[in-house]
Structure formats: structure tokens, C-alpha cells
Tab-separated table of C-alpha atoms in Angstrom:
chain	number	residue	atom	x	y	z
A	1	MET	CA	-43.323	217.990	25.772
A	2	GLY	CA	-42.952	221.492	24.430
A	3	LEU	CA	-40.826	224.475	25.234
A	4	GLU	CA	-43.228	226.010	27.744
A	5	GLN	CA	-41.972	226.905	31.177
A	6	PRO	CA	-43.311	224.631	33.921
A	7	ASP	CA	-45.894	226.194	36.218
A	8	THR	CA	-44.208	225.068	39.423
A	9	GLN	CA	-41.330	226.800	41.118
A	10	VAL	CA	-37.946	225.185	40.582
A	11	GLN	CA	-36.461	223.923	43.818
A	12	PRO	CA	-34.492	220.886	44.971
A	13	GLY	CA	-36.725	217.858	44.583
A	14	THR	CA	-38.622	219.257	41.581
A	15	ARG	CA	-39.256	216.429	39.135
A	16	LEU	CA	-39.167	216.993	35.410
A	17	PRO	CA	-41.920	215.263	33.441
A	18	PRO	CA	-40.723	212.095	31.686
A	19	LEU	CA	-39.734	212.193	28.028
A	20	THR	CA	-40.308	209.083	25.914
A	21	ILE	CA	-37.988	208.603	22.936
A	22	GLU	CA	-38.547	205.905	20.327
A	23	ILE	CA	-35.192	204.346	19.483
A	24	THR	CA	-35.199	203.942	15.719
A	25	ARG	CA	-32.482	202.699	13.421
A	26	THR	CA	-32.498	206.141	11.790
A	27	LEU	CA	-31.981	207.919	15.136
A	28	ILE	CA	-29.020	205.681	15.966
A	29	VAL	CA	-27.340	206.004	12.560
A	30	ALA	CA	-28.049	209.732	12.186
A	31	GLY	CA	-26.675	210.457	15.673
A	32	ALA	CA	-23.506	208.510	14.938
A	33	ILE	CA	-22.999	210.282	11.606
A	34	ALA	CA	-23.724	213.718	13.082
A	35	SER	CA	-21.098	213.133	15.772
A	36	ARG	CA	-18.626	211.659	13.245
A	37	ASP	CA	-18.636	208.303	14.996
A	38	TYR	CA	-18.204	205.837	12.151
A	39	GLN	CA	-17.762	202.728	14.298
A	40	ASP	CA	-19.534	199.880	12.525
A	41	VAL	CA	-21.527	198.905	15.638
A	42	HIS	CA	-23.554	202.120	15.204
A	43	HIS	CA	-24.620	201.525	11.581
A	44	ASP	CA	-23.934	197.950	10.392
A	45	ALA	CA	-26.200	195.334	12.010
A	46	GLU	CA	-24.290	192.370	10.579
A	47	LEU	CA	-20.937	193.582	11.896
A	48	ALA	CA	-22.512	194.533	15.239
A	49	ARG	CA	-23.844	190.955	15.559
A	50	HIS	CA	-20.437	189.584	14.564
A	51	LYS	CA	-18.997	191.577	17.499
A	52	GLY	CA	-21.545	190.124	19.937
A	53	SER	CA	-24.337	192.686	19.930
A	54	PRO	CA	-27.863	191.697	18.851
A	55	ASP	CA	-28.058	194.801	16.620
A	56	ILE	CA	-26.566	198.263	16.183
A	57	PHE	CA	-26.656	200.486	19.264
A	58	MET	CA	-26.684	204.183	20.106
A	59	ASN	CA	-23.396	205.976	20.732
A	60	ILE	CA	-22.674	208.049	23.832
A	61	LEU	CA	-22.681	211.366	21.959
A	62	THR	CA	-26.251	210.823	20.769
A	63	THR	CA	-27.307	209.945	24.308
A	64	ASN	CA	-25.502	213.040	25.576
A	65	GLY	CA	-27.444	215.195	23.105
A	66	LEU	CA	-30.762	213.621	24.082
A	67	VAL	CA	-30.068	214.225	27.779
A	68	GLY	CA	-29.238	217.875	27.044
A	69	ARG	CA	-32.382	218.221	24.936
A	70	TYR	CA	-34.469	216.772	27.767
A	71	VAL	CA	-33.267	219.426	30.204
A	72	THR	CA	-33.499	222.383	27.805
A	73	ASP	CA	-36.943	221.278	26.570
A	74	HIS	CA	-38.094	221.554	30.181
A	75	PHE	CA	-36.416	224.833	31.149
A	76	GLY	CA	-36.819	226.535	27.771
A	77	PRO	CA	-34.669	227.658	24.861
A	78	GLU	CA	-32.884	230.313	26.925
A	79	ALA	CA	-31.548	227.748	29.426
A	80	VAL	CA	-27.809	227.209	28.991
A	81	LEU	CA	-26.194	223.826	29.513
A	82	ARG	CA	-23.018	224.257	31.567
A	83	ARG	CA	-22.070	220.630	32.144
A	84	VAL	CA	-23.422	217.244	31.082
A	85	ALA	CA	-21.825	214.243	32.803
A	86	ILE	CA	-23.293	210.865	31.906
A	87	ARG	CA	-22.524	207.173	32.209
A	88	LEU	CA	-23.961	204.524	29.899
A	89	GLY	CA	-25.420	201.180	30.952
A	90	ALA	CA	-27.801	198.991	28.945
A	91	PRO	CA	-27.497	199.737	25.214
A	92	ASN	CA	-30.239	201.422	23.183
A	93	HIS	CA	-31.148	199.154	20.254
A	94	PRO	CA	-33.575	199.869	17.389
A	95	GLY	CA	-37.192	199.126	18.235
A	96	ASP	CA	-36.829	199.945	21.918
A	97	THR	CA	-38.075	202.994	23.816
A	98	MET	CA	-36.098	205.099	26.272
A	99	VAL	CA	-37.821	207.117	28.984
A	100	LEU	CA	-35.823	209.984	30.463
A	101	THR	CA	-36.630	211.247	33.958
A	102	GLY	CA	-35.003	213.953	36.014
A	103	THR	CA	-34.985	215.594	39.423
A	104	VAL	CA	-33.490	218.923	40.454
A	105	GLU	CA	-30.827	218.079	43.032
A	106	GLU	CA	-29.429	221.530	43.758
A	107	LEU	CA	-30.289	225.136	43.067
A	108	ASP	CA	-27.631	227.811	43.478
A	109	GLY	CA	-28.925	231.189	42.306
A	110	ASP	CA	-29.722	230.758	38.624
A	111	THR	CA	-27.888	227.429	38.307
A	112	ALA	CA	-29.589	224.073	38.773
A	113	THR	CA	-28.099	220.595	38.922
A	114	VAL	CA	-30.461	217.971	37.550
A	115	ARG	CA	-30.009	214.231	38.114
A	116	VAL	CA	-31.113	212.402	34.954
A	117	ALA	CA	-31.811	208.722	34.252
A	118	GLY	CA	-32.938	206.971	31.096
A	119	ASP	CA	-34.426	203.489	31.046
A	120	ASN	CA	-35.158	201.184	28.127
A	121	GLY	CA	-36.634	197.705	27.815
A	122	ILE	CA	-33.509	195.965	29.091
A	123	GLY	CA	-32.499	198.301	31.887
A	124	ARG	CA	-30.956	201.632	32.730
A	125	HIS	CA	-29.351	203.138	29.626
A	126	VAL	CA	-27.984	206.357	31.109
A	127	THR	CA	-27.426	208.089	34.434
A	128	GLY	CA	-25.854	211.441	35.067
A	129	THR	CA	-26.128	215.061	36.029
A	130	VAL	CA	-26.741	218.196	34.038
A	131	THR	CA	-25.766	221.644	35.278
A	132	VAL	CA	-27.894	224.323	33.660
A	133	THR	CA	-28.222	228.090	33.975
A	134	LEU	CA	-31.922	228.863	34.184
A	135	PRO	CA	-33.544	231.619	32.152
A	136	GLY	CA	-34.947	234.632	33.974
A	137	GLY	CA	-32.499	234.647	36.844
A	138	GLY	CA	-33.187	231.309	38.488
A	139	ALA	CA	-35.995	229.970	40.603
A	140	ARG	CA	-39.450	231.187	39.689
């Protein structure tokens, strides 16, 4: 998935193409460090297991960033995120894959609301909505 504008007109019901993200140990640890989340469950597998998790897992701020990236990758670098509201479910562990999907729910002038979901091998990792100002004045 690149930064090209989609060929179809944006309207309610428009589906964004899926984005597959490999969940690596490096992605999890780097996201936690970048967001200053030093909780051991995001970088220390032994302590994560001691606390009941099978391995380290991704933090919400990394997921939030990936959801934002998904939307701006689709609408282009001039799209502006206005609101990202997400809820986590099944954890993202190293070695898994998450697939993000999205559908435009509303279009109000140059502002779109996109419903986003992300699934991994054990279930739904994330659900939420992203409000984004579209480049070029809105619907094409």
C-alpha cells in the first residue's frame, strides 16, 4: 500500500484496502519505547509470562499509531487526523499478523469518519473510528 490516492470517489460505504502488518518483537518494543511506555509486559518476555501473558504484547499507543498510519496511507500525506478513538481486544504478540480494514461511515464536506478494525490470529485486536480531513477539499 503506497501513498497514492484511490481511484474511486470517497463516499459512505467506501472500503479501504486491507493493510497487513507483521507483528515482530522489534515493532512491539520499539513502539513501547517511542511512546515512553516502559511497562515490562511490552519488552520483557519472562516478566510478561510471569504476569500471565504468553509473551510480550503491543501497547495501545503503538496500535493507535498504526491505525492512524492506515488511514493516512490511504488518503495521502496531506490528510489530517482529527480524532482517533480505539478500543483494544485480543493482544498482538510477536510472530502474529494483524490485518487492518476500514470503511467510510460518514462524509461531511472534507471530513470523513472511518470505522477501523484490526484482526490477528487470536481475534479482534482493535476497533474504533478515525475522523480525518481529506486533502483537496473532500470527496473526489
